[in-house]
Amino acid sequence: MNHKILFTLFGLFCCNIITDIAAQTFEKRGFPQERLSPELTARKKTEQMDKLLQLSEKQFKKIFKLNLKEAKSIDVQRKNRQGIMPPPMPDRNQDKFPDRPPMRNFFNEVPMRPHPQPLQNPEKLKKETRKREKKLKKILTEEQYNTWKEYQKSIQDYKHHNNL
């Protein structure tokens, strides 16, 4: 009898430890964060640039407008993509059971989802990037612009090196 009680208590203790570990891991990952508003995104990006480049008040306002325009554009593109899912995976057992009908949804329809479209085509993205670079070059001093380019390059190198 004592062995059963000890074994049960040991099992409960192990379950408690596993639950605590899982909760800590979940807290580290957290829930998916809410998307920031375009205004807040632009503000954070501009403040980051201000911290790095010590922008003047006039430069801050101009760069904020530029970042806000870009953030709004990205937000519109994201909203246009909402609800678009990749197509369902093919039935793996279709080879083994060719006469088996495909899975159906609640309304007895074969679920088909449209293919997601890329946010932008690469040519358009490169063109917009060049346009943004020209505007930044006009707003920033040569020293600030060079510092910003070095910072951007270091970020790209980091992402490339770490496969992000």
Short mmCIF file of C-alpha atoms in Angstrom, two decimals:
data_model
loop_
_atom_site.label_atom_id
_atom_site.label_comp_id
_atom_site.label_asym_id
_atom_site.label_seq_id
_atom_site.Cartn_x
_atom_site.Cartn_y
_atom_site.Cartn_z
CA MET A 1 0.00 0.00 0.00
CA ASN A 2 2.79 2.42 0.92
CA HIS A 3 4.54 1.70 -2.38
CA LYS A 4 1.41 2.65 -4.33
CA ILE A 5 1.09 5.95 -2.47
CA LEU A 6 4.79 6.74 -2.92
CA PHE A 7 4.66 5.84 -6.61
CA THR A 8 1.57 8.04 -7.11
CA LEU A 9 3.19 10.96 -5.27
CA PHE A 10 6.37 10.54 -7.33
CA GLY A 11 4.29 10.54 -10.54
CA LEU A 12 2.45 13.71 -9.47
CA PHE A 13 5.76 15.35 -8.58
CA CYS A 14 7.18 14.53 -12.03
CA CYS A 15 4.03 15.86 -13.74
CA ASN A 16 4.32 19.07 -11.74
CA ILE A 17 7.96 19.55 -12.78
CA ILE A 18 7.16 18.89 -16.44
CA THR A 19 4.25 21.35 -16.33
CA ASP A 20 6.47 24.04 -14.78
CA ILE A 21 9.14 23.56 -17.44
CA ALA A 22 6.56 23.70 -20.22
CA ALA A 23 5.05 26.89 -18.76
CA GLN A 24 8.45 28.57 -18.56
CA THR A 25 9.24 27.66 -22.17
CA PHE A 26 5.84 28.93 -23.27
CA GLU A 27 6.37 32.22 -21.40
CA LYS A 28 9.70 32.73 -23.16
CA ARG A 29 8.10 32.22 -26.56
CA GLY A 30 4.94 34.03 -25.58
CA PHE A 31 1.90 34.58 -27.68
CA PRO A 32 2.20 35.99 -31.17
CA GLN A 33 2.54 39.71 -30.74
CA GLU A 34 -0.10 42.03 -32.07
CA ARG A 35 0.90 43.95 -35.14
CA LEU A 36 1.86 47.50 -34.35
CA SER A 37 -0.07 50.29 -36.02
CA PRO A 38 1.72 51.96 -38.94
CA GLU A 39 2.14 55.11 -36.83
CA LEU A 40 3.78 53.22 -33.98
CA THR A 41 5.96 51.24 -36.39
CA ALA A 42 7.12 54.46 -38.06
CA ARG A 43 7.72 56.11 -34.68
CA LYS A 44 9.87 53.22 -33.43
CA LYS A 45 11.89 53.06 -36.64
CA THR A 46 12.44 56.83 -36.62
CA GLU A 47 13.47 56.80 -32.95
CA GLN A 48 15.93 54.02 -33.70
CA MET A 49 17.42 56.12 -36.49
CA ASP A 50 17.48 59.17 -34.20
CA LYS A 51 19.35 57.21 -31.55
CA LEU A 52 21.92 56.03 -34.10
CA LEU A 53 22.29 59.22 -36.16
CA GLN A 54 21.39 62.07 -33.73
CA LEU A 55 18.83 63.56 -36.11
CA SER A 56 17.82 67.21 -36.00
CA GLU A 57 14.15 68.06 -35.37
CA LYS A 58 13.61 68.77 -39.06
CA GLN A 59 15.27 65.51 -40.12
CA PHE A 60 13.23 63.59 -37.54
CA LYS A 61 9.95 64.91 -38.95
CA LYS A 62 10.91 64.18 -42.56
CA ILE A 63 12.13 60.67 -41.81
CA PHE A 64 9.02 60.00 -39.72
CA LYS A 65 6.84 60.94 -42.71
CA LEU A 66 8.91 58.68 -44.96
CA ASN A 67 8.71 55.77 -42.50
CA LEU A 68 4.98 56.34 -41.97
CA LYS A 69 4.31 56.21 -45.70
CA GLU A 70 6.28 52.95 -45.96
CA ALA A 71 4.57 51.43 -42.90
CA LYS A 72 1.10 52.28 -44.24
CA SER A 73 1.97 50.70 -47.58
CA ILE A 74 3.14 47.50 -45.87
CA ASP A 75 0.04 47.48 -43.65
CA VAL A 76 -2.26 47.69 -46.69
CA GLN A 77 -0.40 44.82 -48.34
CA ARG A 78 -0.70 42.69 -45.19
CA LYS A 79 -4.42 43.36 -44.93
CA ASN A 80 -4.87 42.35 -48.56
CA ARG A 81 -3.18 39.02 -47.80
CA GLN A 82 -5.27 38.16 -44.73
CA GLY A 83 -7.24 34.98 -45.05
CA ILE A 84 -5.15 33.65 -47.90
CA MET A 85 -3.76 30.28 -47.03
CA PRO A 86 -1.55 27.94 -48.99
CA PRO A 87 -3.35 25.13 -50.79
CA PRO A 88 -4.03 22.00 -48.79
CA MET A 89 -1.39 19.32 -48.88
CA PRO A 90 -2.13 16.43 -51.21
CA ASP A 91 -3.61 13.37 -49.58
CA ARG A 92 -0.66 11.16 -48.72
CA ASN A 93 -2.77 8.02 -48.86
CA GLN A 94 -4.18 8.73 -52.31
CA ASP A 95 -1.62 6.32 -53.82
CA LYS A 96 -2.57 3.53 -51.43
CA PHE A 97 -6.31 4.13 -51.67
CA PRO A 98 -7.05 5.64 -55.10
CA ASP A 99 -10.79 5.03 -54.82
CA ARG A 100 -11.00 6.96 -51.54
CA PRO A 101 -12.76 10.33 -51.96
CA PRO A 102 -10.91 13.51 -50.91
CA MET A 103 -11.58 15.01 -47.50
CA ARG A 104 -14.49 17.42 -47.34
CA ASN A 105 -15.27 20.36 -45.08
CA PHE A 106 -18.40 21.06 -43.02
CA PHE A 107 -20.42 22.04 -46.09
CA ASN A 108 -19.43 18.83 -47.92
CA GLU A 109 -17.15 20.77 -50.26
CA VAL A 110 -13.59 19.91 -51.16
CA PRO A 111 -11.54 22.64 -49.44
CA MET A 112 -9.58 24.72 -51.92
CA ARG A 113 -7.64 27.78 -50.90
CA PRO A 114 -6.02 30.30 -53.21
CA HIS A 115 -2.26 30.43 -53.46
CA PRO A 116 -0.77 33.37 -51.57
CA GLN A 117 0.72 36.09 -53.71
CA PRO A 118 4.08 37.56 -52.74
CA LEU A 119 3.88 40.91 -50.96
CA GLN A 120 5.57 42.63 -53.89
CA ASN A 121 7.38 41.61 -56.98
CA PRO A 122 11.16 41.94 -56.63
CA GLU A 123 11.55 44.60 -59.32
CA LYS A 124 8.99 46.85 -57.68
CA LEU A 125 10.59 46.31 -54.30
CA LYS A 126 14.06 47.22 -55.62
CA LYS A 127 12.64 50.33 -57.30
CA GLU A 128 10.95 51.46 -54.07
CA THR A 129 14.12 50.76 -52.10
CA ARG A 130 16.17 52.91 -54.49
CA LYS A 131 13.57 55.67 -54.24
CA ARG A 132 13.69 55.51 -50.43
CA GLU A 133 17.50 55.60 -50.48
CA LYS A 134 17.44 58.74 -52.63
CA LYS A 135 15.02 60.43 -50.24
CA LEU A 136 17.14 59.43 -47.25
CA LYS A 137 20.24 60.78 -48.96
CA LYS A 138 18.51 64.15 -49.40
CA ILE A 139 17.38 64.28 -45.76
CA LEU A 140 20.54 63.02 -44.02
CA THR A 141 24.01 64.48 -44.06
CA GLU A 142 26.68 62.48 -45.88
CA GLU A 143 28.14 61.26 -42.58
CA GLN A 144 24.73 60.22 -41.24
CA TYR A 145 23.87 58.48 -44.49
CA ASN A 146 27.14 56.51 -44.47
CA THR A 147 26.56 55.51 -40.83
CA TRP A 148 23.05 54.38 -41.72
CA LYS A 149 24.28 52.34 -44.71
CA GLU A 150 26.93 50.64 -42.54
CA TYR A 151 24.28 49.84 -39.94
CA GLN A 152 21.95 48.37 -42.59
CA LYS A 153 24.81 46.30 -44.02
CA SER A 154 25.67 44.93 -40.57
CA ILE A 155 22.03 43.91 -40.07
CA GLN A 156 21.94 42.17 -43.45
CA ASP A 157 25.23 40.40 -42.73
CA TYR A 158 23.92 39.27 -39.35
CA LYS A 159 20.68 37.96 -40.87
CA HIS A 160 22.53 36.22 -43.68
CA HIS A 161 25.10 34.71 -41.32
CA ASN A 162 22.45 33.46 -38.88
CA ASN A 163 19.97 32.35 -41.57
CA LEU A 164 17.25 34.71 -40.35
#
